[in-house]
């Protein structure tokens, strides 16, 4: 008796909707008007008993193996076997979160983790172009501190992001600077990396301490998960700052935490000394250094995602 509009990704073999989302009732249409739409060249299928008497979907059509106008080869290739997530699924995830993820990535130099055969079959970092690079992925040459020229990659829009997926990019790590001014940072990232034996509530406590120290310097900060065991505390800068200045500030903060609480924090990148301690990694703030982007997936079991969290969410049971 009612007509509903449903946005969805496709039909399963047993005539169920895949990834369905209710958009609202359609009072402008009657039940008698509604039929299941099919491509003109598709064979007719028998309608199940009672079909068309309750609700129907208005289909957002898309070409199979295409997202944001970018063609995907082998869209059914499974990238995370344990999660069953395919290349098509990853592209559609980024399409769904585009308004949040793109501000983290657009017009920033990128370091990428590519996994052509999936997360469990050998991955590698890539900073420069490769054969078959999508036309929506930008390339630019920048001058290194030693005067050498280096190519960096960047994207401008969702098509560029989906082009990264087409090349089996499972992790995206941007610089803390934009293409228009690669010599100055526009944010600070403090990476809290727990050693063996450190419970996650202790990492949350560390993040809150970082926030308090930054607030004392009149800096507002935000928190996100890393997609792993740690947390990132991120400070957007009101105005770009030189790399040396930014790194020195981050180091002073890490050194201060380690000096005040040596039984909890470590400011040196020594894995052998990290057991039971949280490494306060300030090295994410050097020129060319990167940190995984918010909303980026990780090439780890279960397809985890780096996700922003509110400060009031850092509570027991998180």
PDB file of C-alpha atoms in Angstrom:
ATOM      1  CA  UNK A   1       0.000   0.000   0.000  1.00  0.00           C
ATOM      2  CA  UNK A   2       3.027   2.289   0.293  1.00  0.00           C
ATOM      3  CA  UNK A   3       5.809   3.250  -2.121  1.00  0.00           C
ATOM      4  CA  UNK A   4       9.284   3.772  -0.669  1.00  0.00           C
ATOM      5  CA  UNK A   5      12.424   5.103  -2.315  1.00  0.00           C
ATOM      6  CA  UNK A   6      15.501   3.024  -1.522  1.00  0.00           C
ATOM      7  CA  UNK A   7      19.060   3.769  -2.605  1.00  0.00           C
ATOM      8  CA  UNK A   8      21.046   0.575  -3.066  1.00  0.00           C
ATOM      9  CA  UNK A   9      24.056  -0.942  -4.826  1.00  0.00           C
ATOM     10  CA  UNK A  10      22.487  -3.901  -6.588  1.00  0.00           C
ATOM     11  CA  UNK A  11      20.471  -7.082  -6.355  1.00  0.00           C
ATOM     12  CA  UNK A  12      21.639 -10.345  -4.854  1.00  0.00           C
ATOM     13  CA  UNK A  13      21.016 -13.649  -6.627  1.00  0.00           C
ATOM     14  CA  UNK A  14      17.937 -14.278  -4.482  1.00  0.00           C
ATOM     15  CA  UNK A  15      16.360 -10.886  -5.241  1.00  0.00           C
ATOM     16  CA  UNK A  16      17.405  -9.046  -2.104  1.00  0.00           C
ATOM     17  CA  UNK A  17      18.782  -5.500  -2.058  1.00  0.00           C
ATOM     18  CA  UNK A  18      22.496  -5.041  -1.440  1.00  0.00           C
ATOM     19  CA  UNK A  19      23.640  -2.082   0.754  1.00  0.00           C
ATOM     20  CA  UNK A  20      20.148  -0.598   0.971  1.00  0.00           C
ATOM     21  CA  UNK A  21      19.303   2.768   2.560  1.00  0.00           C
ATOM     22  CA  UNK A  22      15.761   4.079   3.102  1.00  0.00           C
ATOM     23  CA  UNK A  23      15.381   7.565   1.569  1.00  0.00           C
ATOM     24  CA  UNK A  24      11.716   8.235   2.267  1.00  0.00           C
ATOM     25  CA  UNK A  25       8.130   7.522   1.183  1.00  0.00           C
ATOM     26  CA  UNK A  26       7.017   8.612  -2.298  1.00  0.00           C
ATOM     27  CA  UNK A  27       3.529  10.043  -2.011  1.00  0.00           C
ATOM     28  CA  UNK A  28       3.775  11.280  -5.605  1.00  0.00           C
ATOM     29  CA  UNK A  29       3.652   7.718  -6.963  1.00  0.00           C
ATOM     30  CA  UNK A  30       1.108   4.912  -6.778  1.00  0.00           C
ATOM     31  CA  UNK A  31       1.846   1.236  -6.337  1.00  0.00           C
ATOM     32  CA  UNK A  32       0.461   0.466  -9.797  1.00  0.00           C
ATOM     33  CA  UNK A  33       3.135   2.657 -11.442  1.00  0.00           C
ATOM     34  CA  UNK A  34       6.033   0.732  -9.953  1.00  0.00           C
ATOM     35  CA  UNK A  35       7.873  -1.987 -11.821  1.00  0.00           C
ATOM     36  CA  UNK A  36      11.375  -3.343 -11.423  1.00  0.00           C
ATOM     37  CA  UNK A  37      13.581  -1.527 -13.905  1.00  0.00           C
ATOM     38  CA  UNK A  38      15.977  -3.542 -16.038  1.00  0.00           C
ATOM     39  CA  UNK A  39      18.472  -2.746 -18.803  1.00  0.00           C
ATOM     40  CA  UNK A  40      16.833  -2.895 -22.223  1.00  0.00           C
ATOM     41  CA  UNK A  41      18.897  -5.943 -23.232  1.00  0.00           C
ATOM     42  CA  UNK A  42      18.376  -7.886 -19.992  1.00  0.00           C
ATOM     43  CA  UNK A  43      16.186 -11.015 -20.140  1.00  0.00           C
ATOM     44  CA  UNK A  44      12.923 -10.862 -18.278  1.00  0.00           C
ATOM     45  CA  UNK A  45      12.705 -12.767 -15.004  1.00  0.00           C
ATOM     46  CA  UNK A  46       9.670 -14.173 -13.343  1.00  0.00           C
ATOM     47  CA  UNK A  47       8.321 -11.903 -10.647  1.00  0.00           C
ATOM     48  CA  UNK A  48       8.053 -13.514  -7.223  1.00  0.00           C
ATOM     49  CA  UNK A  49       4.560 -13.881  -5.821  1.00  0.00           C
ATOM     50  CA  UNK A  50       3.280 -10.637  -4.326  1.00  0.00           C
ATOM     51  CA  UNK A  51       5.930  -8.487  -5.975  1.00  0.00           C
ATOM     52  CA  UNK A  52       4.947  -4.849  -6.382  1.00  0.00           C
ATOM     53  CA  UNK A  53       2.332  -4.856  -3.623  1.00  0.00           C
ATOM     54  CA  UNK A  54       4.406  -3.361  -0.786  1.00  0.00           C
ATOM     55  CA  UNK A  55       7.461  -1.232  -1.641  1.00  0.00           C
ATOM     56  CA  UNK A  56       9.915  -0.636  -4.447  1.00  0.00           C
ATOM     57  CA  UNK A  57      13.345   0.905  -5.000  1.00  0.00           C
ATOM     58  CA  UNK A  58      14.192   3.768  -7.298  1.00  0.00           C
ATOM     59  CA  UNK A  59      17.584   2.590  -8.563  1.00  0.00           C
ATOM     60  CA  UNK A  60      20.649   4.796  -8.839  1.00  0.00           C
ATOM     61  CA  UNK A  61      22.097   3.281 -11.977  1.00  0.00           C
ATOM     62  CA  UNK A  62      25.824   2.765 -12.339  1.00  0.00           C
ATOM     63  CA  UNK A  63      27.927   0.876 -14.840  1.00  0.00           C
ATOM     64  CA  UNK A  64      29.254  -2.368 -13.403  1.00  0.00           C
ATOM     65  CA  UNK A  65      32.875  -1.935 -12.347  1.00  0.00           C
ATOM     66  CA  UNK A  66      32.689   1.876 -12.405  1.00  0.00           C
ATOM     67  CA  UNK A  67      32.650   4.381  -9.536  1.00  0.00           C
ATOM     68  CA  UNK A  68      32.818   8.186  -9.898  1.00  0.00           C
ATOM     69  CA  UNK A  69      33.314   7.730 -13.635  1.00  0.00           C
ATOM     70  CA  UNK A  70      36.454   5.638 -13.128  1.00  0.00           C
ATOM     71  CA  UNK A  71      36.499   2.140 -14.582  1.00  0.00           C
ATOM     72  CA  UNK A  72      37.662  -0.615 -12.241  1.00  0.00           C
ATOM     73  CA  UNK A  73      39.382  -3.667 -13.659  1.00  0.00           C
ATOM     74  CA  UNK A  74      38.616  -6.835 -11.704  1.00  0.00           C
ATOM     75  CA  UNK A  75      36.087  -5.040  -9.433  1.00  0.00           C
ATOM     76  CA  UNK A  76      35.307  -8.343  -7.694  1.00  0.00           C
ATOM     77  CA  UNK A  77      38.930  -8.910  -6.677  1.00  0.00           C
ATOM     78  CA  UNK A  78      38.975  -9.481  -2.922  1.00  0.00           C
ATOM     79  CA  UNK A  79      41.443  -7.112  -1.251  1.00  0.00           C
ATOM     80  CA  UNK A  80      40.837  -8.209   2.347  1.00  0.00           C
ATOM     81  CA  UNK A  81      40.030 -11.960   2.315  1.00  0.00           C
ATOM     82  CA  UNK A  82      39.103 -12.098   5.995  1.00  0.00           C
ATOM     83  CA  UNK A  83      36.595  -9.243   5.584  1.00  0.00           C
ATOM     84  CA  UNK A  84      35.459 -10.178   2.063  1.00  0.00           C
ATOM     85  CA  UNK A  85      36.001  -6.582   0.915  1.00  0.00           C
ATOM     86  CA  UNK A  86      36.460  -6.189  -2.834  1.00  0.00           C
ATOM     87  CA  UNK A  87      37.975  -3.453  -4.991  1.00  0.00           C
ATOM     88  CA  UNK A  88      34.447  -2.341  -5.916  1.00  0.00           C
ATOM     89  CA  UNK A  89      33.487  -2.281  -2.247  1.00  0.00           C
ATOM     90  CA  UNK A  90      36.507  -0.148  -1.348  1.00  0.00           C
ATOM     91  CA  UNK A  91      35.725   2.340  -4.131  1.00  0.00           C
ATOM     92  CA  UNK A  92      32.100   2.563  -3.007  1.00  0.00           C
ATOM     93  CA  UNK A  93      33.215   3.104   0.593  1.00  0.00           C
ATOM     94  CA  UNK A  94      35.297   6.113  -0.453  1.00  0.00           C
ATOM     95  CA  UNK A  95      32.413   7.386  -2.559  1.00  0.00           C
ATOM     96  CA  UNK A  96      30.146   7.183   0.503  1.00  0.00           C
ATOM     97  CA  UNK A  97      32.574   9.119   2.754  1.00  0.00           C
ATOM     98  CA  UNK A  98      33.867  11.483   0.061  1.00  0.00           C
ATOM     99  CA  UNK A  99      32.755  14.681   1.793  1.00  0.00           C
ATOM    100  CA  UNK A 100      34.846  13.745   4.855  1.00  0.00           C
ATOM    101  CA  UNK A 101      37.868  12.011   3.356  1.00  0.00           C
ATOM    102  CA  UNK A 102      38.619  14.351   0.443  1.00  0.00           C
ATOM    103  CA  UNK A 103      39.482  17.378   2.645  1.00  0.00           C
ATOM    104  CA  UNK A 104      42.169  15.170   4.226  1.00  0.00           C
ATOM    105  CA  UNK A 105      43.735  14.303   0.867  1.00  0.00           C
ATOM    106  CA  UNK A 106      43.089  16.789  -1.924  1.00  0.00           C
ATOM    107  CA  UNK A 107      46.128  18.754  -3.128  1.00  0.00           C
ATOM    108  CA  UNK A 108      48.549  17.129  -0.674  1.00  0.00           C
ATOM    109  CA  UNK A 109      51.621  15.067  -1.600  1.00  0.00           C
ATOM    110  CA  UNK A 110      50.804  11.427  -0.937  1.00  0.00           C
ATOM    111  CA  UNK A 111      52.670   8.308   0.071  1.00  0.00           C
ATOM    112  CA  UNK A 112      50.700   5.193  -0.799  1.00  0.00           C
ATOM    113  CA  UNK A 113      50.592   1.562   0.257  1.00  0.00           C
ATOM    114  CA  UNK A 114      49.784  -0.595  -2.770  1.00  0.00           C
ATOM    115  CA  UNK A 115      48.714  -4.220  -2.494  1.00  0.00           C
ATOM    116  CA  UNK A 116      48.055  -5.523  -6.041  1.00  0.00           C
ATOM    117  CA  UNK A 117      47.134  -8.987  -4.774  1.00  0.00           C
ATOM    118  CA  UNK A 118      45.366  -7.936  -1.603  1.00  0.00           C
ATOM    119  CA  UNK A 119      46.313  -7.052   1.953  1.00  0.00           C
ATOM    120  CA  UNK A 120      47.673 -10.507   2.721  1.00  0.00           C
ATOM    121  CA  UNK A 121      49.857 -10.947  -0.365  1.00  0.00           C
ATOM    122  CA  UNK A 122      52.671  -8.437  -0.233  1.00  0.00           C
ATOM    123  CA  UNK A 123      52.329  -4.657  -0.046  1.00  0.00           C
ATOM    124  CA  UNK A 124      54.768  -1.839  -0.686  1.00  0.00           C
ATOM    125  CA  UNK A 125      55.065   1.929  -0.240  1.00  0.00           C
ATOM    126  CA  UNK A 126      54.932   4.008  -3.408  1.00  0.00           C
ATOM    127  CA  UNK A 127      55.624   7.738  -3.655  1.00  0.00           C
ATOM    128  CA  UNK A 128      56.263   8.113  -7.385  1.00  0.00           C
ATOM    129  CA  UNK A 129      54.314   7.328 -10.561  1.00  0.00           C
ATOM    130  CA  UNK A 130      54.019   3.860 -12.065  1.00  0.00           C
ATOM    131  CA  UNK A 131      52.995   2.343 -15.372  1.00  0.00           C
ATOM    132  CA  UNK A 132      49.251   2.687 -15.878  1.00  0.00           C
ATOM    133  CA  UNK A 133      48.872   5.616 -13.480  1.00  0.00           C
ATOM    134  CA  UNK A 134      45.304   6.922 -13.699  1.00  0.00           C
ATOM    135  CA  UNK A 135      44.838  10.235 -15.501  1.00  0.00           C
ATOM    136  CA  UNK A 136      43.025  11.635 -12.455  1.00  0.00           C
ATOM    137  CA  UNK A 137      46.164  11.263 -10.313  1.00  0.00           C
ATOM    138  CA  UNK A 138      48.337  14.372 -10.498  1.00  0.00           C
ATOM    139  CA  UNK A 139      52.141  14.460 -10.686  1.00  0.00           C
ATOM    140  CA  UNK A 140      54.428  17.342  -9.854  1.00  0.00           C
ATOM    141  CA  UNK A 141      58.147  17.818  -9.337  1.00  0.00           C
ATOM    142  CA  UNK A 142      59.326  19.483  -6.142  1.00  0.00           C
ATOM    143  CA  UNK A 143      62.834  20.421  -5.040  1.00  0.00           C
ATOM    144  CA  UNK A 144      64.292  18.479  -2.128  1.00  0.00           C
ATOM    145  CA  UNK A 145      66.231  20.131   0.686  1.00  0.00           C
ATOM    146  CA  UNK A 146      69.473  18.916  -0.920  1.00  0.00           C
ATOM    147  CA  UNK A 147      68.484  20.496  -4.239  1.00  0.00           C
ATOM    148  CA  UNK A 148      67.482  17.268  -5.989  1.00  0.00           C
ATOM    149  CA  UNK A 149      64.208  17.091  -7.900  1.00  0.00           C
ATOM    150  CA  UNK A 150      61.593  14.606  -6.720  1.00  0.00           C
ATOM    151  CA  UNK A 151      58.230  13.665  -8.139  1.00  0.00           C
ATOM    152  CA  UNK A 152      55.219  13.686  -5.832  1.00  0.00           C
ATOM    153  CA  UNK A 153      51.693  12.399  -6.433  1.00  0.00           C
ATOM    154  CA  UNK A 154      48.422  14.067  -5.465  1.00  0.00           C
ATOM    155  CA  UNK A 155      44.700  13.958  -6.198  1.00  0.00           C
ATOM    156  CA  UNK A 156      42.167  16.704  -6.838  1.00  0.00           C
ATOM    157  CA  UNK A 157      38.816  14.948  -6.435  1.00  0.00           C
ATOM    158  CA  UNK A 158      36.892  11.703  -5.944  1.00  0.00           C
ATOM    159  CA  UNK A 159      37.899  10.448  -9.391  1.00  0.00           C
ATOM    160  CA  UNK A 160      41.521  10.674  -8.300  1.00  0.00           C
ATOM    161  CA  UNK A 161      40.774   8.776  -5.095  1.00  0.00           C
ATOM    162  CA  UNK A 162      38.966   6.009  -6.975  1.00  0.00           C
ATOM    163  CA  UNK A 163      41.883   5.878  -9.409  1.00  0.00           C
ATOM    164  CA  UNK A 164      44.087   5.047  -6.420  1.00  0.00           C
ATOM    165  CA  UNK A 165      41.710   2.189  -5.580  1.00  0.00           C
ATOM    166  CA  UNK A 166      41.951   0.995  -9.182  1.00  0.00           C
ATOM    167  CA  UNK A 167      45.701   0.646  -8.577  1.00  0.00           C
ATOM    168  CA  UNK A 168      45.031  -1.334  -5.371  1.00  0.00           C
ATOM    169  CA  UNK A 169      46.072   1.432  -2.980  1.00  0.00           C
ATOM    170  CA  UNK A 170      44.917   0.271   0.453  1.00  0.00           C
ATOM    171  CA  UNK A 171      46.512   3.004   2.582  1.00  0.00           C
ATOM    172  CA  UNK A 172      46.870   6.745   1.921  1.00  0.00           C
ATOM    173  CA  UNK A 173      49.423   8.794   3.866  1.00  0.00           C
ATOM    174  CA  UNK A 174      49.425  12.553   3.098  1.00  0.00           C
ATOM    175  CA  UNK A 175      52.066  15.135   3.946  1.00  0.00           C
ATOM    176  CA  UNK A 176      51.247  17.757   6.543  1.00  0.00           C
ATOM    177  CA  UNK A 177      51.403  20.379   3.783  1.00  0.00           C
ATOM    178  CA  UNK A 178      49.616  21.305   0.571  1.00  0.00           C
ATOM    179  CA  UNK A 179      50.921  21.284  -2.975  1.00  0.00           C
ATOM    180  CA  UNK A 180      50.737  25.079  -3.119  1.00  0.00           C
ATOM    181  CA  UNK A 181      53.238  25.396  -0.249  1.00  0.00           C
ATOM    182  CA  UNK A 182      55.184  22.176   0.301  1.00  0.00           C
ATOM    183  CA  UNK A 183      57.882  24.009   2.266  1.00  0.00           C
ATOM    184  CA  UNK A 184      55.596  24.795   5.191  1.00  0.00           C
ATOM    185  CA  UNK A 185      53.415  22.599   7.391  1.00  0.00           C
ATOM    186  CA  UNK A 186      49.747  23.365   7.970  1.00  0.00           C
ATOM    187  CA  UNK A 187      49.193  20.840  10.744  1.00  0.00           C
ATOM    188  CA  UNK A 188      50.951  18.907  13.503  1.00  0.00           C
ATOM    189  CA  UNK A 189      50.434  15.186  14.117  1.00  0.00           C
ATOM    190  CA  UNK A 190      51.463  13.547  17.397  1.00  0.00           C
ATOM    191  CA  UNK A 191      51.456   9.758  16.986  1.00  0.00           C
ATOM    192  CA  UNK A 192      50.939   7.738  20.167  1.00  0.00           C
ATOM    193  CA  UNK A 193      52.292   4.253  19.504  1.00  0.00           C
ATOM    194  CA  UNK A 194      51.897   1.797  22.400  1.00  0.00           C
ATOM    195  CA  UNK A 195      54.533  -0.815  23.037  1.00  0.00           C
ATOM    196  CA  UNK A 196      53.829  -4.398  24.000  1.00  0.00           C
ATOM    197  CA  UNK A 197      51.900  -4.670  27.242  1.00  0.00           C
ATOM    198  CA  UNK A 198      50.285  -1.211  27.087  1.00  0.00           C
ATOM    199  CA  UNK A 199      46.493  -1.218  27.484  1.00  0.00           C
ATOM    200  CA  UNK A 200      44.385   1.002  25.240  1.00  0.00           C
ATOM    201  CA  UNK A 201      42.971   3.046  28.149  1.00  0.00           C
ATOM    202  CA  UNK A 202      46.568   4.161  28.794  1.00  0.00           C
ATOM    203  CA  UNK A 203      46.793   5.349  25.171  1.00  0.00           C
ATOM    204  CA  UNK A 204      43.580   7.342  25.658  1.00  0.00           C
ATOM    205  CA  UNK A 205      45.065   8.920  28.786  1.00  0.00           C
ATOM    206  CA  UNK A 206      48.165   9.847  26.801  1.00  0.00           C
ATOM    207  CA  UNK A 207      46.029  11.482  24.088  1.00  0.00           C
ATOM    208  CA  UNK A 208      44.220  13.576  26.689  1.00  0.00           C
ATOM    209  CA  UNK A 209      47.581  14.661  28.130  1.00  0.00           C
ATOM    210  CA  UNK A 210      48.772  15.721  24.685  1.00  0.00           C
ATOM    211  CA  UNK A 211      45.578  17.716  24.309  1.00  0.00           C
ATOM    212  CA  UNK A 212      46.145  19.472  27.636  1.00  0.00           C
ATOM    213  CA  UNK A 213      49.739  20.378  26.763  1.00  0.00           C
ATOM    214  CA  UNK A 214      48.639  21.740  23.400  1.00  0.00           C
ATOM    215  CA  UNK A 215      45.834  23.719  25.020  1.00  0.00           C
ATOM    216  CA  UNK A 216      48.417  25.297  27.333  1.00  0.00           C
ATOM    217  CA  UNK A 217      50.129  26.525  24.148  1.00  0.00           C
ATOM    218  CA  UNK A 218      46.749  27.854  22.944  1.00  0.00           C
ATOM    219  CA  UNK A 219      46.421  25.159  20.275  1.00  0.00           C
ATOM    220  CA  UNK A 220      43.188  23.269  19.647  1.00  0.00           C
ATOM    221  CA  UNK A 221      43.583  19.594  18.822  1.00  0.00           C
ATOM    222  CA  UNK A 222      41.532  16.713  17.514  1.00  0.00           C
ATOM    223  CA  UNK A 223      41.877  12.956  17.870  1.00  0.00           C
ATOM    224  CA  UNK A 224      41.609  10.001  15.534  1.00  0.00           C
ATOM    225  CA  UNK A 225      42.391   6.333  15.604  1.00  0.00           C
ATOM    226  CA  UNK A 226      45.277   5.054  13.494  1.00  0.00           C
ATOM    227  CA  UNK A 227      43.527   1.923  12.314  1.00  0.00           C
ATOM    228  CA  UNK A 228      45.960   0.069  14.572  1.00  0.00           C
ATOM    229  CA  UNK A 229      46.715   0.135  18.296  1.00  0.00           C
ATOM    230  CA  UNK A 230      47.454   3.825  18.654  1.00  0.00           C
ATOM    231  CA  UNK A 231      45.931   7.272  18.400  1.00  0.00           C
ATOM    232  CA  UNK A 232      46.831  10.451  16.527  1.00  0.00           C
ATOM    233  CA  UNK A 233      46.368  13.903  18.021  1.00  0.00           C
ATOM    234  CA  UNK A 234      46.136  16.426  15.182  1.00  0.00           C
ATOM    235  CA  UNK A 235      46.522  20.215  15.314  1.00  0.00           C
ATOM    236  CA  UNK A 236      45.420  22.259  12.274  1.00  0.00           C
ATOM    237  CA  UNK A 237      47.612  25.348  12.184  1.00  0.00           C
ATOM    238  CA  UNK A 238      46.049  28.781  11.762  1.00  0.00           C
ATOM    239  CA  UNK A 239      48.912  29.685   9.437  1.00  0.00           C
ATOM    240  CA  UNK A 240      51.605  27.544   7.797  1.00  0.00           C
ATOM    241  CA  UNK A 241      54.857  27.125   9.735  1.00  0.00           C
ATOM    242  CA  UNK A 242      58.343  26.129   8.649  1.00  0.00           C
ATOM    243  CA  UNK A 243      59.208  22.451   8.874  1.00  0.00           C
ATOM    244  CA  UNK A 244      62.097  22.992  11.276  1.00  0.00           C
ATOM    245  CA  UNK A 245      59.928  25.085  13.580  1.00  0.00           C
ATOM    246  CA  UNK A 246      57.062  22.577  13.463  1.00  0.00           C
ATOM    247  CA  UNK A 247      59.268  19.571  14.134  1.00  0.00           C
ATOM    248  CA  UNK A 248      61.094  21.341  16.967  1.00  0.00           C
ATOM    249  CA  UNK A 249      57.781  22.176  18.668  1.00  0.00           C
ATOM    250  CA  UNK A 250      56.532  18.582  18.336  1.00  0.00           C
ATOM    251  CA  UNK A 251      59.828  17.256  19.692  1.00  0.00           C
ATOM    252  CA  UNK A 252      59.687  19.553  22.702  1.00  0.00           C
ATOM    253  CA  UNK A 253      56.209  18.272  23.519  1.00  0.00           C
ATOM    254  CA  UNK A 254      57.305  14.622  23.229  1.00  0.00           C
ATOM    255  CA  UNK A 255      60.476  15.234  25.247  1.00  0.00           C
ATOM    256  CA  UNK A 256      58.460  16.963  27.954  1.00  0.00           C
ATOM    257  CA  UNK A 257      56.086  14.028  28.322  1.00  0.00           C
ATOM    258  CA  UNK A 258      58.969  11.530  28.448  1.00  0.00           C
ATOM    259  CA  UNK A 259      60.872  13.628  31.013  1.00  0.00           C
ATOM    260  CA  UNK A 260      57.829  14.116  33.271  1.00  0.00           C
ATOM    261  CA  UNK A 261      56.637  10.484  33.072  1.00  0.00           C
ATOM    262  CA  UNK A 262      59.564   8.217  32.070  1.00  0.00           C
ATOM    263  CA  UNK A 263      57.663   5.189  33.276  1.00  0.00           C
ATOM    264  CA  UNK A 264      54.880   5.844  30.764  1.00  0.00           C
ATOM    265  CA  UNK A 265      56.327   7.625  27.742  1.00  0.00           C
ATOM    266  CA  UNK A 266      59.279   7.361  25.393  1.00  0.00           C
ATOM    267  CA  UNK A 267      60.378  10.023  22.911  1.00  0.00           C
ATOM    268  CA  UNK A 268      63.020   7.995  21.085  1.00  0.00           C
ATOM    269  CA  UNK A 269      62.299   5.617  18.197  1.00  0.00           C
ATOM    270  CA  UNK A 270      63.735   2.544  19.925  1.00  0.00           C
ATOM    271  CA  UNK A 271      61.554  -0.538  19.555  1.00  0.00           C
ATOM    272  CA  UNK A 272      63.717  -2.522  21.942  1.00  0.00           C
ATOM    273  CA  UNK A 273      63.026  -0.009  24.737  1.00  0.00           C
ATOM    274  CA  UNK A 274      59.325   0.428  23.964  1.00  0.00           C
ATOM    275  CA  UNK A 275      57.877  -2.491  25.942  1.00  0.00           C
ATOM    276  CA  UNK A 276      55.375  -1.191  28.495  1.00  0.00           C
ATOM    277  CA  UNK A 277      55.754   2.386  27.231  1.00  0.00           C
ATOM    278  CA  UNK A 278      53.995   4.659  24.752  1.00  0.00           C
ATOM    279  CA  UNK A 279      56.231   6.085  22.055  1.00  0.00           C
ATOM    280  CA  UNK A 280      55.317   9.747  21.501  1.00  0.00           C
ATOM    281  CA  UNK A 281      56.303   9.981  17.847  1.00  0.00           C
ATOM    282  CA  UNK A 282      56.987  13.550  16.760  1.00  0.00           C
ATOM    283  CA  UNK A 283      58.774  12.535  13.555  1.00  0.00           C
ATOM    284  CA  UNK A 284      55.535  12.752  11.574  1.00  0.00           C
ATOM    285  CA  UNK A 285      56.216  16.476  11.394  1.00  0.00           C
ATOM    286  CA  UNK A 286      59.309  16.618   9.201  1.00  0.00           C
ATOM    287  CA  UNK A 287      59.369  17.574   5.540  1.00  0.00           C
ATOM    288  CA  UNK A 288      58.188  14.593   3.515  1.00  0.00           C
ATOM    289  CA  UNK A 289      56.994  12.703   6.599  1.00  0.00           C
ATOM    290  CA  UNK A 290      53.431  11.408   6.492  1.00  0.00           C
ATOM    291  CA  UNK A 291      50.643  10.070   8.686  1.00  0.00           C
ATOM    292  CA  UNK A 292      47.733   7.908   7.597  1.00  0.00           C
ATOM    293  CA  UNK A 293      44.733  10.003   6.547  1.00  0.00           C
ATOM    294  CA  UNK A 294      41.481  10.084   8.448  1.00  0.00           C
ATOM    295  CA  UNK A 295      39.017   7.653   6.806  1.00  0.00           C
ATOM    296  CA  UNK A 296      41.806   5.798   4.999  1.00  0.00           C
ATOM    297  CA  UNK A 297      41.708   2.038   5.248  1.00  0.00           C
ATOM    298  CA  UNK A 298      44.734   0.083   6.473  1.00  0.00           C
ATOM    299  CA  UNK A 299      46.312  -2.959   4.831  1.00  0.00           C
ATOM    300  CA  UNK A 300      45.729  -5.020   7.958  1.00  0.00           C
ATOM    301  CA  UNK A 301      43.397  -7.886   8.886  1.00  0.00           C
ATOM    302  CA  UNK A 302      39.757  -6.841   9.039  1.00  0.00           C
ATOM    303  CA  UNK A 303      40.189  -3.741   6.825  1.00  0.00           C
ATOM    304  CA  UNK A 304      40.390  -1.251   9.723  1.00  0.00           C
ATOM    305  CA  UNK A 305      40.004   2.477   9.136  1.00  0.00           C
ATOM    306  CA  UNK A 306      41.643   5.530  10.698  1.00  0.00           C
ATOM    307  CA  UNK A 307      38.632   7.285  12.186  1.00  0.00           C
ATOM    308  CA  UNK A 308      38.167  10.674  13.887  1.00  0.00           C
ATOM    309  CA  UNK A 309      36.715  10.468  17.391  1.00  0.00           C
ATOM    310  CA  UNK A 310      35.374  13.114  19.734  1.00  0.00           C
ATOM    311  CA  UNK A 311      37.283  13.740  22.926  1.00  0.00           C
ATOM    312  CA  UNK A 312      34.268  12.689  24.972  1.00  0.00           C
ATOM    313  CA  UNK A 313      34.327   9.320  23.200  1.00  0.00           C
ATOM    314  CA  UNK A 314      37.706   8.434  24.706  1.00  0.00           C
ATOM    315  CA  UNK A 315      36.187   6.587  27.637  1.00  0.00           C
ATOM    316  CA  UNK A 316      36.293   3.077  29.018  1.00  0.00           C
ATOM    317  CA  UNK A 317      34.823   0.580  26.598  1.00  0.00           C
ATOM    318  CA  UNK A 318      35.810   2.573  23.501  1.00  0.00           C
TER     319      UNK A 318
END
